[in-house]
Structures are given as structure tokens and as C-alpha cells.
Short mmCIF file of C-alpha atoms and ligand atoms in Angstrom, two decimals:
data_model
loop_
_atom_site.label_atom_id
_atom_site.label_comp_id
_atom_site.label_asym_id
_atom_site.label_seq_id
_atom_site.Cartn_x
_atom_site.Cartn_y
_atom_site.Cartn_z
CA MET A 1 -0.15 -0.02 -0.13
CA LYS A 2 1.28 3.60 -0.99
CA ARG A 3 1.69 5.91 2.38
CA GLN A 4 0.08 9.01 2.87
CA ALA A 5 3.07 11.25 2.82
CA LEU A 6 1.51 13.95 0.97
CA GLN A 7 -0.52 16.70 2.36
CA VAL A 8 -1.23 20.21 0.51
CA PHE A 9 -2.07 23.58 1.94
CA ASP A 10 -3.85 25.81 -0.25
CA HIS A 11 -3.41 29.59 0.83
CA LEU A 12 -3.05 31.65 -2.19
CA PRO A 13 -4.32 35.12 -2.05
CA ALA A 14 -6.26 36.64 -4.15
CA PRO A 15 -4.39 36.93 -7.16
CA LEU A 16 -3.07 40.36 -8.44
CA ASP A 17 -4.91 42.20 -11.41
CA LEU A 18 -2.20 41.63 -13.71
CA ARG A 19 -4.02 43.86 -16.47
CA GLU A 20 -3.53 46.63 -14.26
CA GLU A 21 0.31 45.55 -12.96
CA VAL A 22 1.20 45.22 -16.56
CA LEU A 23 -0.15 48.75 -17.75
CA LYS A 24 0.93 50.41 -15.07
CA GLY A 25 4.26 49.22 -15.61
CA LEU A 26 4.06 50.40 -19.22
CA ALA A 27 3.37 53.94 -18.26
CA GLN A 28 6.41 54.68 -16.63
CA ARG A 29 8.70 57.00 -17.70
CA GLN A 30 11.25 53.85 -17.68
CA LYS A 31 9.06 51.42 -18.62
CA THR A 32 8.31 48.04 -16.41
CA LEU A 33 7.38 44.69 -16.69
CA PRO A 34 6.79 41.97 -13.72
CA ALA A 35 9.73 39.02 -13.82
CA LYS A 36 7.27 37.17 -13.20
CA LEU A 37 6.30 37.15 -16.15
CA PHE A 38 8.94 35.22 -17.87
CA TYR A 39 7.67 31.64 -16.30
CA ASP A 40 5.32 30.53 -18.30
CA GLU A 41 5.31 26.50 -19.60
CA ARG A 42 8.10 27.65 -22.33
CA GLY A 43 9.76 30.50 -20.29
CA SER A 44 10.54 27.98 -17.24
CA GLN A 45 11.69 25.41 -19.96
CA LEU A 46 14.04 28.04 -21.65
CA PHE A 47 15.43 29.03 -17.65
CA GLU A 48 16.24 25.63 -17.41
CA ALA A 49 18.46 25.65 -20.47
CA ILE A 50 20.22 29.17 -19.01
CA THR A 51 21.33 27.30 -16.31
CA ALA A 52 23.58 24.90 -18.39
CA LEU A 53 24.90 27.42 -20.51
CA PRO A 54 28.43 27.72 -20.09
CA GLU A 55 28.29 31.69 -19.14
CA TYR A 56 26.14 30.71 -16.45
CA TYR A 57 27.96 29.96 -13.55
CA LEU A 58 25.91 30.51 -10.81
CA THR A 59 24.22 26.68 -11.21
CA ARG A 60 26.52 24.81 -11.48
CA THR A 61 29.07 26.77 -8.97
CA GLU A 62 26.44 26.63 -6.36
CA ILE A 63 25.51 23.02 -6.92
CA GLY A 64 29.44 22.36 -6.18
CA LEU A 65 29.03 23.99 -2.98
CA LEU A 66 25.52 21.61 -2.13
CA ARG A 67 27.64 18.42 -2.79
CA GLN A 68 30.62 20.60 -0.91
CA HIS A 69 28.98 21.39 2.29
CA SER A 70 25.57 19.49 2.84
CA ASP A 71 27.03 16.93 5.25
CA GLU A 72 28.30 19.93 7.34
CA ILE A 73 24.98 22.27 6.98
CA ALA A 74 23.22 18.89 8.33
CA ARG A 75 25.58 18.46 11.41
CA ILE A 76 24.79 22.00 12.29
CA VAL A 77 21.14 21.90 11.86
CA GLY A 78 20.62 18.69 13.16
CA ALA A 79 18.13 15.69 13.19
CA GLY A 80 14.41 15.72 13.17
CA SER A 81 13.85 18.81 11.46
CA VAL A 82 11.02 20.30 9.06
CA LEU A 83 13.14 22.18 5.37
CA LEU A 84 11.54 24.42 4.18
CA GLU A 85 11.47 25.77 0.71
CA TYR A 86 11.56 29.01 -1.43
CA GLY A 87 10.12 27.65 -4.10
CA ALA A 88 8.72 24.28 -5.40
CA GLY A 89 12.44 22.65 -5.29
CA ALA A 90 12.36 20.59 -9.53
CA SER A 91 16.29 20.53 -9.01
CA LEU A 92 18.78 18.65 -7.87
CA LYS A 93 19.85 21.23 -5.15
CA ILE A 94 17.12 20.49 -3.11
CA ARG A 95 18.21 16.40 -3.09
CA LEU A 96 21.36 16.84 -2.46
CA LEU A 97 19.67 18.71 0.91
CA LEU A 98 17.49 16.21 1.84
CA GLU A 99 19.30 13.13 1.25
CA ALA A 100 21.76 14.76 3.73
CA LEU A 101 19.61 16.06 6.25
CA ARG A 102 17.07 13.41 5.88
CA PRO A 103 14.13 15.63 7.63
CA ASP A 104 11.05 14.63 9.36
CA CYS A 105 9.02 17.01 6.86
CA TYR A 106 9.53 19.02 3.86
CA VAL A 107 7.48 21.59 3.26
CA PRO A 108 7.86 22.86 -0.70
CA MET A 109 6.16 26.68 -0.39
CA ASP A 110 5.30 27.47 -4.30
CA ILE A 111 2.50 30.12 -6.53
CA SER A 112 2.62 27.50 -9.36
CA ARG A 113 0.01 24.55 -7.75
CA GLY A 114 0.49 22.27 -10.95
CA PHE A 115 4.48 22.79 -10.40
CA LEU A 116 4.67 22.58 -6.53
CA LEU A 117 2.67 19.25 -6.80
CA ALA A 118 4.18 17.00 -9.83
CA ALA A 119 7.49 17.94 -8.66
CA ALA A 120 6.46 16.62 -4.84
CA GLN A 121 5.22 13.29 -6.37
CA ARG A 122 8.56 13.13 -7.56
CA LEU A 123 10.40 13.69 -5.10
CA LEU A 124 8.23 10.49 -3.07
CA ASP A 125 8.41 8.52 -5.61
CA ASP A 126 12.45 8.41 -4.88
CA TYR A 127 12.20 8.76 -1.17
CA ASP A 128 10.26 6.47 0.50
CA TRP A 129 11.31 7.92 4.08
CA LEU A 130 10.16 11.42 2.87
CA SER A 131 6.80 13.32 4.07
CA ILE A 132 6.17 16.47 2.21
CA TYR A 133 3.96 19.03 3.26
CA ALA A 134 3.34 21.12 0.44
CA ALA A 135 2.24 25.13 0.54
CA CYS A 136 0.72 26.64 -2.14
CA VAL A 137 1.26 30.11 -0.89
CA ASP A 138 3.02 33.23 -2.32
CA TYR A 139 6.25 33.18 0.11
CA SER A 140 6.91 37.11 -1.28
CA GLN A 141 3.68 37.98 0.79
CA PRO A 142 3.22 37.88 4.40
CA LEU A 143 1.96 33.67 5.53
CA SER A 144 1.07 31.84 7.75
CA LEU A 145 1.65 28.38 7.71
CA PRO A 146 -0.17 24.94 9.49
CA ARG A 147 0.79 25.10 13.36
CA GLN A 148 2.37 21.71 13.30
CA ILE A 149 4.81 23.18 11.23
CA GLU A 150 4.85 26.76 12.65
CA GLN A 151 5.37 24.91 15.61
CA ALA A 152 8.92 22.39 15.15
CA GLU A 153 11.46 23.26 17.04
CA ARG A 154 14.50 23.00 14.42
CA LYS A 155 13.37 24.27 11.06
CA LEU A 156 16.25 25.08 7.86
CA GLY A 157 14.43 27.37 5.48
CA PHE A 158 16.32 27.14 1.58
CA PHE A 159 15.99 29.98 -1.07
CA PRO A 160 18.75 28.75 -3.58
CA GLY A 161 19.61 30.05 -6.62
CA SER A 162 19.96 33.79 -6.23
CA SER A 163 16.69 34.63 -6.13
CA LEU A 164 16.92 37.60 -3.50
CA GLY A 165 18.61 38.84 -5.96
CA ASN A 166 15.41 39.56 -7.91
CA PHE A 167 14.20 42.10 -4.97
CA THR A 168 15.33 45.15 -5.02
CA PRO A 169 17.54 45.16 -1.43
CA PRO A 170 15.02 47.46 0.76
CA GLU A 171 12.44 44.19 -1.28
CA ALA A 172 14.58 42.09 0.14
CA ARG A 173 15.27 43.25 3.46
CA GLN A 174 11.29 43.07 3.96
CA PHE A 175 11.39 39.43 2.36
CA LEU A 176 14.09 38.14 4.98
CA GLN A 177 12.06 40.00 7.84
CA ARG A 178 9.39 37.80 7.09
CA VAL A 179 10.89 34.59 6.87
CA ARG A 180 13.08 35.11 10.42
CA GLN A 181 9.22 35.55 11.28
CA THR A 182 7.72 31.88 9.62
CA LEU A 183 10.89 30.50 10.93
CA GLY A 184 11.30 31.95 14.27
CA ARG A 185 14.31 32.54 16.74
CA GLY A 186 16.73 29.59 16.89
CA SER A 187 15.48 28.39 13.24
CA TYR A 188 18.22 28.50 10.14
CA PHE A 189 17.78 29.95 6.80
CA LEU A 190 20.54 29.00 3.66
CA LEU A 191 20.34 30.96 1.31
CA GLY A 192 22.77 30.93 -2.46
CA ILE A 193 23.96 34.72 -3.21
CA ASP A 194 25.61 35.56 -6.47
CA LEU A 195 28.64 37.52 -5.68
CA VAL A 196 29.63 41.01 -6.91
CA LYS A 197 32.85 40.24 -9.29
CA ASP A 198 34.28 41.43 -12.87
CA ARG A 199 31.41 42.90 -14.90
CA THR A 200 32.99 41.35 -18.48
CA VAL A 201 32.17 38.05 -16.40
CA LEU A 202 28.56 39.34 -15.02
CA GLU A 203 28.29 40.43 -17.93
CA ALA A 204 28.40 36.83 -20.30
CA ALA A 205 26.62 35.07 -17.56
CA TYR A 206 23.00 37.01 -19.13
CA ASN A 207 24.72 37.05 -22.89
CA ASP A 208 25.13 33.67 -23.60
CA GLN A 209 26.64 32.61 -27.32
CA GLN A 210 23.84 30.52 -28.14
CA GLY A 211 21.05 33.48 -27.15
CA VAL A 212 19.14 31.23 -25.08
CA THR A 213 18.95 34.33 -22.31
CA ALA A 214 17.95 36.58 -25.43
CA ALA A 215 14.99 34.59 -25.94
CA PHE A 216 14.09 34.34 -22.66
CA ASN A 217 14.17 37.94 -21.95
CA LYS A 218 11.37 37.79 -25.29
CA ASN A 219 9.74 35.19 -24.06
CA ILE A 220 8.08 37.85 -22.01
CA LEU A 221 6.12 39.66 -24.64
CA ARG A 222 5.08 36.40 -26.11
CA HIS A 223 3.40 35.56 -22.91
CA LEU A 224 1.79 39.07 -22.83
CA ASN A 225 0.38 38.31 -26.61
CA GLN A 226 -1.42 35.19 -25.06
CA THR A 227 -2.51 36.09 -22.00
CA LEU A 228 -3.41 39.86 -22.49
CA SER A 229 -3.81 39.48 -25.92
CA ALA A 230 -1.28 42.28 -26.62
CA GLY A 231 0.52 43.34 -30.26
CA PHE A 232 4.16 42.83 -29.25
CA ASP A 233 6.05 42.04 -32.40
CA GLU A 234 9.42 39.80 -30.57
CA GLN A 235 11.79 40.99 -34.12
CA ARG A 236 11.42 44.51 -33.11
CA PHE A 237 12.58 44.47 -29.68
CA ARG A 238 16.28 43.71 -29.16
CA HIS A 239 18.17 41.76 -25.81
CA GLU A 240 20.57 43.38 -23.22
CA ALA A 241 21.75 42.97 -20.02
CA ARG A 242 24.09 45.26 -18.95
CA TYR A 243 26.29 45.52 -15.07
CA ASN A 244 24.97 48.55 -13.55
CA ALA A 245 28.08 49.00 -11.14
CA GLU A 246 26.58 51.45 -8.84
CA GLN A 247 23.47 49.54 -7.38
CA SER A 248 25.61 46.31 -7.80
CA ARG A 249 22.92 44.36 -10.50
CA ILE A 250 21.73 43.16 -13.87
CA GLU A 251 19.20 44.96 -15.76
CA MET A 252 17.66 43.38 -18.09
CA HIS A 253 16.02 45.61 -20.79
CA LEU A 254 14.23 45.38 -24.25
CA ILE A 255 14.74 47.66 -26.54
CA SER A 256 12.74 48.99 -29.24
CA GLU A 257 14.58 48.55 -32.54
CA VAL A 258 11.60 51.11 -33.75
CA ASP A 259 9.01 53.58 -33.38
CA GLN A 260 6.44 51.42 -32.73
CA MET A 261 2.95 51.42 -31.01
CA ILE A 262 1.47 48.65 -29.54
CA ASN A 263 -1.83 47.38 -28.58
CA VAL A 264 -2.15 45.68 -24.92
CA ALA A 265 -5.01 44.76 -23.72
CA GLY A 266 -6.78 47.61 -25.44
CA GLN A 267 -4.56 50.56 -24.68
CA GLN A 268 -2.31 51.87 -26.69
CA ILE A 269 1.58 52.16 -26.14
CA ALA A 270 3.95 54.32 -27.54
CA LEU A 271 7.54 53.30 -27.86
CA ARG A 272 10.60 55.24 -29.52
CA LYS A 273 13.10 53.84 -31.48
CA GLY A 274 15.87 53.25 -28.84
CA GLU A 275 13.90 53.32 -25.87
CA SER A 276 13.89 50.29 -23.22
CA ILE A 277 11.39 48.10 -21.54
CA HIS A 278 13.12 47.21 -17.93
CA THR A 279 12.03 43.50 -17.37
CA GLU A 280 14.55 41.99 -14.49
CA ASN A 281 17.31 43.13 -11.64
CA SER A 282 19.53 40.62 -10.83
CA CYS A 283 20.97 42.19 -7.28
CA LYS A 284 24.67 40.77 -6.60
CA TYR A 285 25.81 40.76 -3.16
CA ARG A 286 29.07 42.26 -1.31
CA PRO A 287 28.90 39.25 1.91
CA ASP A 288 29.47 41.76 4.40
CA ALA A 289 26.57 43.76 3.03
CA LEU A 290 24.47 40.76 3.34
CA GLN A 291 25.23 40.20 6.47
CA SER A 292 24.28 43.43 7.68
CA MET A 293 21.29 43.44 6.11
CA ALA A 294 20.26 40.04 7.31
CA ARG A 295 21.68 41.26 10.79
CA SER A 296 18.44 44.49 9.96
CA ALA A 297 16.23 41.56 9.57
CA GLY A 298 16.79 39.45 12.80
CA PHE A 299 19.31 36.76 11.56
CA GLU A 300 23.44 36.60 12.44
CA THR A 301 25.26 34.73 9.99
CA ARG A 302 26.24 31.08 10.81
CA GLN A 303 28.65 30.35 8.19
CA ILE A 304 29.71 31.44 4.87
CA TRP A 305 31.01 28.74 1.79
CA THR A 306 31.80 30.47 -1.64
CA ASP A 307 33.63 27.97 -4.26
CA GLY A 308 37.58 28.74 -5.13
CA GLN A 309 36.72 32.02 -7.58
CA ASN A 310 34.57 33.71 -4.74
CA TYR A 311 31.33 33.15 -7.31
CA PHE A 312 28.57 33.03 -5.51
CA ALA A 313 28.02 32.39 -2.43
CA LEU A 314 25.31 29.68 0.15
CA VAL A 315 25.51 31.72 3.62
CA LEU A 316 23.63 30.12 6.49
CA LEU A 317 21.85 32.67 8.66
CA GLN A 318 19.97 31.08 12.05
CA GLY A 319 17.25 33.77 13.36
CA VAL A 320 17.85 35.77 16.98
C1 AVJ B 1 16.47 32.49 -11.32
C2 AVJ B 1 16.27 35.58 -10.69
C3 AVJ B 1 18.31 33.94 -10.00
O1 AVJ B 1 18.94 36.47 -12.02
O2 AVJ B 1 19.96 34.72 -12.42
C4 AVJ B 1 18.68 34.35 -15.24
C5 AVJ B 1 17.04 34.45 -13.90
N1 AVJ B 1 17.68 35.89 -15.91
N2 AVJ B 1 19.23 34.65 -16.90
C6 AVJ B 1 18.50 35.66 -12.27
C7 AVJ B 1 17.57 34.73 -14.90
C8 AVJ B 1 18.28 35.71 -16.76
C9 AVJ B 1 17.93 34.31 -12.62
N3 AVJ B 1 17.19 34.27 -11.73
#
């Protein structure tokens, strides 16, 4: 008989009005689109392809760090813990951590219910000792989890992939405060962070030779055409990713190649030749800046592991 290892917790807030959000972003002087719009099915596949690119060192470096240090992380956190992941855990990373930690319970949190449940089922198929509490939530918003999880003694939160970098620093700090509230004092939080480095390395990672990142960036237009019946023509835009050293972030833009008028959900949007739509920030951190941000959000740094080139860091925080 199959064990009852999967429970599901549904607590999605009312969906934000996408049309309003998109039109508001396109009405600003610097036009913007929300980065979450990258991830329709094709966008998620393109992102998977990005993680395997020779120029995109982030994923491979983080996996190397997890291979090296997951046993030590498990020793620090201890047995009988609850592992909460911010995101659905479809990747090799969560497997490395699960195998080292063998938690009592794994709590993946994701806004996309189908993706969340499919990922959870694959893990259950492979680990017969695992129980999963799949939480369909928007973790960027304040959230409350079931009592049995919130009251667990030992908790480890996991937020890999440098996804913290998609937030601006004030948003990131607020996010860390919320995580600190959810996890409580004494709990651990393991973050994967992309570090500040030479701009040529950074810019190459977001301007790959094969053009996968360009396709990923332009896919946001295709996605909008489908969901908001917009009239973007991908061919009239070019991909640009540049490092903004003042703000320590890679910015992705789509640059209009011509003067054009575009219908977006019934509104006409004018773009001049050379004008940009800002589609993503990917903030890079210096370890000390991250630590002081974490401290101001209620976390002490327990340990930082980096690779030989200092490209990427695993940062283990503990709630104080
Ligand atoms: C998944 C947000 C961490 O910022 O590096 C990859 C997304 N964008 N290439 C990143 C992304 C362009 C990625 N994050």
C-alpha cells in the first residue's frame, strides 16, 4: 500500500490584477514589466536551458557548494528538522539537501500549484522515507503556515539560486524579515547568493553566445501576447543585459528597434526607437552587505561557504 506522505496546504491570496500591474509598469517613464512573467511553460524551459549554459556559472557553482557542504549543514541544523523551501524544489539542489539532512518533513512553497504537486510527487517516488507538506502560497507576501509546521523545533529554510537578487535591496530586507517571522528564533535559513565580481563575467552570464537568455527575455512578450492579448512583435526588440555597477545589479532590458505603437489589453502604448522596457534586476551582493542586511532583519550569519573563484556563496543564517 502506498503511504500517506503528501499533504497539501492551499493559501493563495487573491490574484493580483495582471492587466493593471502590466499597464502601470508600461505607463512609467522607464517602462517595466514584472519578472515573474518570464515563467510560463516555455519560459521555465528556457530558464532550465540557461542553467546549463557554459557562461551561466551560478547553478553549477551552487550545486558544487551543496555537494561539498551539505553534510556540514546537516550537522549544524541537526536531526528531526523541518525543511522549508522557498520555491518548488524541482532541482538537484533540494535532493542534495534532503539526502544529507533527512528531515522529518519537507515543506516546498510555491505559487504554481501544478508545478508544486508534480515536483512533490517526483520526490515521493524517489524517497520512501520522506513526508511532504506542499504549501501553495505566495511566499513574497506575509504567510502563515499550519501550526504543526510553525511550532516545529528545528527549522531550516532554503532559498537557492540567487533568487533573492530579483528583489531590490529594500524588498529583500523586507522579505528576510518575513522569513524570520515564519521561521522563528533559533531556526536556520540557507541562502544561495551571487557575488559581486568582474563585470565581464557577469555580463557574459546574461549575454550567452547561443542566445538562450535573449530568447528567455523576449519570451515575456510572447507570454503577454497570450495572456493579455497584446500585440508585441519580438522581432522589433533586441535583448540587452548590462551591469549597473552603482546598484550592483544586472539589468535586463528589451530595446525597441523602431518607433512603434503596441496594443496591450486595449491600450495603445508608444515606444520610441531605442527606448527600453526594463524586465529584470538581478542584484549581486558583497558578503558583508548581505550580512548587515540579514542582521537588520533578525538573522545572525553562522557560516559562509564560497567557491575558489568567489563567484557564489551559500550563506547560513540563524534567527536571533
Ligand atoms: C532565477 C532570478 C536567479 O537572475 O540569474 C537568468 C534569472 N535571468 N538569466 C538570475 C535569469 C536571466 C535568474 N534568477
